[in-house]
XYZ file of C-alpha atoms in Angstrom:
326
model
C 105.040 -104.079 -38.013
C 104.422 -101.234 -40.230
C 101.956 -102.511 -42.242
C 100.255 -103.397 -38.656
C 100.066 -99.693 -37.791
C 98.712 -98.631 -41.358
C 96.048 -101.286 -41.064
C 94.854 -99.882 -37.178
C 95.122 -96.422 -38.489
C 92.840 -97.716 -41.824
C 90.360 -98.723 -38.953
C 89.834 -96.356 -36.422
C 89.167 -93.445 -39.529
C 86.616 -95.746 -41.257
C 84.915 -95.840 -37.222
C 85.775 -92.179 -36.209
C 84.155 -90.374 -39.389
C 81.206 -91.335 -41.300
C 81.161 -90.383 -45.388
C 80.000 -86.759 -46.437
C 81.148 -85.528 -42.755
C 78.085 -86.592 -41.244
C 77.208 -88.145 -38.061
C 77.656 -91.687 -37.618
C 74.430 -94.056 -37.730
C 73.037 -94.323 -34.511
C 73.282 -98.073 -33.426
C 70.142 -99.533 -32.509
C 69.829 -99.504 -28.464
C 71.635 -96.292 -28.138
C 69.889 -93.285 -25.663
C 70.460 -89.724 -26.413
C 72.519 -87.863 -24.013
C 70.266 -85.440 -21.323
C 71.847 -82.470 -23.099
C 70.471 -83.663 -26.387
C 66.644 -84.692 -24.767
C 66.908 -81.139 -23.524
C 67.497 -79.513 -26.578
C 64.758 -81.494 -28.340
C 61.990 -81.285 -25.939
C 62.639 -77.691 -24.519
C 59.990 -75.903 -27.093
C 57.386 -78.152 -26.222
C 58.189 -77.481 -22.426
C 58.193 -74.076 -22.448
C 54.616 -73.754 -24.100
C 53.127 -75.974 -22.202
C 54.262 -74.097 -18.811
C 53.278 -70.267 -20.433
C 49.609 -72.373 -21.233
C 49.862 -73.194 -17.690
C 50.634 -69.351 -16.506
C 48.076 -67.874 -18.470
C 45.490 -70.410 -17.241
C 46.281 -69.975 -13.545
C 46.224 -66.267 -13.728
C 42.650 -66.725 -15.291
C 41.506 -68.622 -12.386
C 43.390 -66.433 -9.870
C 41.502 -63.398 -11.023
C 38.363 -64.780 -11.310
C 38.358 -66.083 -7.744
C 39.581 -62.853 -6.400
C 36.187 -61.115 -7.827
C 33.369 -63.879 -8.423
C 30.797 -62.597 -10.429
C 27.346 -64.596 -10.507
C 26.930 -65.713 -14.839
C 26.143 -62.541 -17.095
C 26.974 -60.054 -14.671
C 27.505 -56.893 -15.983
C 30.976 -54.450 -14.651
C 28.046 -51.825 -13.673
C 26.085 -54.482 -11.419
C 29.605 -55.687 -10.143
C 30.083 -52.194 -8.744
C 26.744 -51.817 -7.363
C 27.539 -54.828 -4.817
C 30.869 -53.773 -3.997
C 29.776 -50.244 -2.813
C 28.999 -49.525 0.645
C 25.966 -50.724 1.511
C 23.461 -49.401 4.083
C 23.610 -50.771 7.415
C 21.942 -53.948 8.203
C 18.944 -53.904 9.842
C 19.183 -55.169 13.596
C 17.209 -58.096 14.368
C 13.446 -58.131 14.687
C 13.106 -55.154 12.515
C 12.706 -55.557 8.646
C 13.975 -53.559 5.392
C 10.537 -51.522 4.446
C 11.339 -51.663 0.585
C 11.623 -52.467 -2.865
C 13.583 -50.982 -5.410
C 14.891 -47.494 -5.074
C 12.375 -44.410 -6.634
C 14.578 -42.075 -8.425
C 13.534 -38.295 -7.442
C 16.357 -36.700 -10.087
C 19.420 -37.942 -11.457
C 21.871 -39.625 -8.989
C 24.353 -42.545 -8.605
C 23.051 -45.281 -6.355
C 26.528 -46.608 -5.747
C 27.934 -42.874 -4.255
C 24.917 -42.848 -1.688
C 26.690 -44.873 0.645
C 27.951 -42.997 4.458
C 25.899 -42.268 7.055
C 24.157 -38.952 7.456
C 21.572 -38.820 10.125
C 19.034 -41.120 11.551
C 15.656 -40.657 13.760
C 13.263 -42.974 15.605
C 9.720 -42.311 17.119
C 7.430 -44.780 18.549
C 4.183 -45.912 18.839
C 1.673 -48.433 20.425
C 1.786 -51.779 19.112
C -1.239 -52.783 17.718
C -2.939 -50.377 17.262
C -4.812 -49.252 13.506
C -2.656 -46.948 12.602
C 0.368 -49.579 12.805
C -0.720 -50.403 9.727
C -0.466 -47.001 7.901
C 2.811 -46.612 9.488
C 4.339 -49.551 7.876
C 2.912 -48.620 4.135
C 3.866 -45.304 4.603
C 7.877 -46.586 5.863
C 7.365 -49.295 2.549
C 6.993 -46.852 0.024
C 9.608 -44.478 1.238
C 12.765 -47.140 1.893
C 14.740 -47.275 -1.055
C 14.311 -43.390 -2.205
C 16.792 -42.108 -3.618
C 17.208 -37.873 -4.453
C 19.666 -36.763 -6.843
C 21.839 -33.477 -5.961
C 19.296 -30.737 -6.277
C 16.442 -32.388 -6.571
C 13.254 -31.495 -4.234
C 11.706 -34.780 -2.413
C 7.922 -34.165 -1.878
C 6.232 -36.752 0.790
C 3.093 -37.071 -1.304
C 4.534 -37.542 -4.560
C 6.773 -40.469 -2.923
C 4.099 -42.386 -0.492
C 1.204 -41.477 -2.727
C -2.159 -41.138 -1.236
C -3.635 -42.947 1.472
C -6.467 -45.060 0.758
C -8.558 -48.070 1.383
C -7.120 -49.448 -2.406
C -3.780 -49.118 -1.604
C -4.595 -51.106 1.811
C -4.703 -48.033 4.211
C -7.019 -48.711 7.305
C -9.275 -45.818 9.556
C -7.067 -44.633 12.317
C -6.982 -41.284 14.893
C -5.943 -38.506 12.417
C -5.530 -34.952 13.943
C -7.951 -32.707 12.378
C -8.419 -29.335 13.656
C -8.335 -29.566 17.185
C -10.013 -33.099 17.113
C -8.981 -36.327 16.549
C -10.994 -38.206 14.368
C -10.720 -41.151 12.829
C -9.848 -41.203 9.061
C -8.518 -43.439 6.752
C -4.616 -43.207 6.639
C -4.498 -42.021 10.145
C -0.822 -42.547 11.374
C 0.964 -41.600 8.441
C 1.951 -38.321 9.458
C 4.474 -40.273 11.940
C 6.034 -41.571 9.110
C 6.248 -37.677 8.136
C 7.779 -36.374 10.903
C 10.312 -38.880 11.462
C 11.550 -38.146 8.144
C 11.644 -34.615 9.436
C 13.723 -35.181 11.881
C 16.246 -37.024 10.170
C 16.004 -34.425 7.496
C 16.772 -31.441 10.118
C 19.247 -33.278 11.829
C 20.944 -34.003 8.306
C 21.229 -30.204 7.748
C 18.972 -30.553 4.499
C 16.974 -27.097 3.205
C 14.009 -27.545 4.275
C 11.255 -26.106 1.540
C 8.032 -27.261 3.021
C 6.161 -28.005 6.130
C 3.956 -27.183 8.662
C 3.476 -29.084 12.093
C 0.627 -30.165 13.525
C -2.250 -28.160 14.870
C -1.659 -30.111 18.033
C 1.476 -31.257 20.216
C 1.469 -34.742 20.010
C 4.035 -36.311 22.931
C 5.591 -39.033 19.953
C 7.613 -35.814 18.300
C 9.674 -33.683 19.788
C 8.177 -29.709 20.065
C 8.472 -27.902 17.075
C 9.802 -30.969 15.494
C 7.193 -32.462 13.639
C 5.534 -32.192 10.020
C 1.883 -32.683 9.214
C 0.595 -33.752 5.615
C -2.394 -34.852 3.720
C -2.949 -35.798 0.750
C -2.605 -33.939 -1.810
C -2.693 -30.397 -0.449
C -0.572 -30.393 3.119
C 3.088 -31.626 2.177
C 6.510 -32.214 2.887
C 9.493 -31.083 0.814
C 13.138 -30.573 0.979
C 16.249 -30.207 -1.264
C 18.821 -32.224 -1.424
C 21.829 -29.679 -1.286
C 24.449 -31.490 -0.487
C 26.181 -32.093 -4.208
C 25.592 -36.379 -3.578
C 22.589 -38.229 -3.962
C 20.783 -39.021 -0.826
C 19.312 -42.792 -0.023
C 16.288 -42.587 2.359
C 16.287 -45.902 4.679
C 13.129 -46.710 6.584
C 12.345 -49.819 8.922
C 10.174 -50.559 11.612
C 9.597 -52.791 14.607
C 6.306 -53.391 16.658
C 6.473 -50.371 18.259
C 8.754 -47.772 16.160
C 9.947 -46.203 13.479
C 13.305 -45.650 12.009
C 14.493 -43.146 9.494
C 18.389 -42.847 8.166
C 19.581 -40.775 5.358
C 23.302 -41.884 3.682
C 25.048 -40.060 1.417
C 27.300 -37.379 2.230
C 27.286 -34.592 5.115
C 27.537 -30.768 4.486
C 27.179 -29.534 7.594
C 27.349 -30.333 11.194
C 23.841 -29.599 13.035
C 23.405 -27.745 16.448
C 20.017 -27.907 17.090
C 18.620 -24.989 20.578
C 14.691 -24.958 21.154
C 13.177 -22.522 23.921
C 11.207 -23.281 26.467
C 7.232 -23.992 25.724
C 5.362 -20.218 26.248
C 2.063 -18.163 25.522
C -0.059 -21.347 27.076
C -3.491 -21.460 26.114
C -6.402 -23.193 27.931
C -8.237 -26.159 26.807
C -11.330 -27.083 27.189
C -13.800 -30.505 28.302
C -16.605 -31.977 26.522
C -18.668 -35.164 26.071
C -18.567 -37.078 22.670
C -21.895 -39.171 22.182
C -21.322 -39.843 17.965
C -20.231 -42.926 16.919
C -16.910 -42.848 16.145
C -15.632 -40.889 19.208
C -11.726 -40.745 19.661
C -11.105 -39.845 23.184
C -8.708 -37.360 24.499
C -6.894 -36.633 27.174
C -6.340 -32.486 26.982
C -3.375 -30.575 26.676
C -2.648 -26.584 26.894
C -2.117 -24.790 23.488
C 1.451 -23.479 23.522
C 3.719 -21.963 21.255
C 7.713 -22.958 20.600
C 11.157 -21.963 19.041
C 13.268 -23.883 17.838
C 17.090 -23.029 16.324
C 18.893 -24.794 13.218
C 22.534 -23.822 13.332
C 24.507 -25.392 10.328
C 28.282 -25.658 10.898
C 31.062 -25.890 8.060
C 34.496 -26.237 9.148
C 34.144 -25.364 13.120
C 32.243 -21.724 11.695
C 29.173 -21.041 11.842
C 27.201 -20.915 7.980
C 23.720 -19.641 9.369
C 21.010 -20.496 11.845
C 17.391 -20.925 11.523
C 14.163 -20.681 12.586
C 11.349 -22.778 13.056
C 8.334 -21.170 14.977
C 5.301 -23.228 16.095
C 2.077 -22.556 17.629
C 0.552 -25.536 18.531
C -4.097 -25.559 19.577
C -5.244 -26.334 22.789
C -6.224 -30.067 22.953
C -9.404 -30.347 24.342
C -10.179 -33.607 26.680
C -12.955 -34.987 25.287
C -15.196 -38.038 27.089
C -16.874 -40.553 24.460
C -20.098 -41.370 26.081
């Protein structure tokens, strides 16, 4: 009986410890435990999901911001700052890309400042010269401080540069000449310009009231002598807009507003007669006739609800004589 017990006890040591103190040979068709599988395969686990992570996160952030291949961080910007508005249908962006008149930051000239239309006959010659002129002005952009000059930006009008013959105001005629029509290109600029609260360095209207501007409204220019200039005081750069349709003209500024714009104008006085006549040289424009008059008109720039200063813009426009092409 005792020897029995010594001979079990012999036994279950020899099965319950292995020699040296280590673990017993695994039998073949054993499985590890899930506690063991865990600790053996956790490393490769936890790589493969921080792989995974940094991957997704990739992806994530590239799909928030898509960037079309070998775009720069500058371009990027560009296209995510405001844009100007888009043009309504049947009318047509004017430009190219933007003329630099100083230094300034295309992305910061972005908010509406003022805008102007006028309008005109379709189909007539000087259609022509009105869409030119509008092409090489869209896309302008002046730099705080700079001066803009009309000329300098449109360039001059002639039959090279695809300019056509059309009723230019010349004296107290109209005549026709080539580039005839671009000074409606001028003057809505002005307008937009006055009604942005912009200094105004040079202009001069026209030598005759013409019913497309307002009175006293209007600038004249020619090549290379009569022009059009203003500053650009507002402390932003200033993007110049233009687009047409068949029959007008549209011209926006953006950037950023200094002042707020009253605009008073008194009533037409000092009339002066015209005159009638009979045109038999080829080439007569004719003309209806319209009373000489002169006209005052009031700036007043606004800051703040006070009042910074007002200004004046006197004009004395020519009788327009009515002339009969016979």
């Amino acid at each position: 009986m005792g020897k029995t017990r010594r001979g079990r006890r012999a036994k279950q040591s020899g099965h319950g410890r292995h020699r040296g103190g280590e673990e017993p040979p695994r039998v073949h068709g054993d499985q590890p435990g899930l506690a063991e599988c865990a600790l053996r395969w956790w490393p490769f686990v936890a790589g493969t999901l921080a792989v995974t992570a940094i991957l997704l996160g990739t992806y994530l952030v590239a799909g928030i911001a898509p960037r079309s291949p070998g775009a720069s961080a500058a371009e990027h910007s560009v296209r995510s700052a405001p844009a100007a508005p888009p043009l309504a249908r049947g009318h047509r962006s004017a430009g190219g890309g933007p003329v630099v008149a100083g230094s300034a930051d295309p992305v910061a000239a972005g908010r509406p400042i003022s805008s102007y239309t006028t309008r005109f006959k379709a189909g007539e010659p000087r259609v022509r010269n009105i869409q030119l002129g509008a092409q090489a002005l869209d896309g302008t952009l002046v730099g705080p401080g700079a001066v803009f000059s009309f000329n300098r930006v449109v360039g001059p009008r002639t039959r090279s540069r695809g300019y056509v013959p059309a009723p230019a105001i010349i004296g107290s005629r109209l005549v026709n000449d080539v580039g005839g029509g671009i000074c409606q290109v001028s003057a809505t600029l002005f307008n937009a310009v006055f009604q942005g609260g912009m200094e105004i360095r040079k202009w001069r209207a026209h030598s005759m009231w013409m019913p497309e501007y307002p009175q006293g409204r209007e600038a004249a220019v020619a090549y290379p002598q009569l022009d059009l200039t203003w500053r650009n005081d507002t402390g932003r750069p200033v993007l110049i807009r233009a687009s047409y349709t068949r029959a007008s003209l549209t011209v926006s500024l953006w950037g950023t507003r200094r002042y707020d714009v009253g605009i008073e104008r008194s009533k037409a006085y000092a009339f002066v007669p015209f005159t009638s006549s009979i045109d038999r040289r080829p080439g007569c424009v004719a003309m209806a006739g319209g009373r000489g008059f002169q006209v005052d008109v009031w700036r007043v720039l606004n800051s703040d609800g006070r009042r910074v200063r007002r200004e004046k813009f006197h004009t004395a426009y020519q009788p327009q004589a009515r002339v009969r092409c016979a």
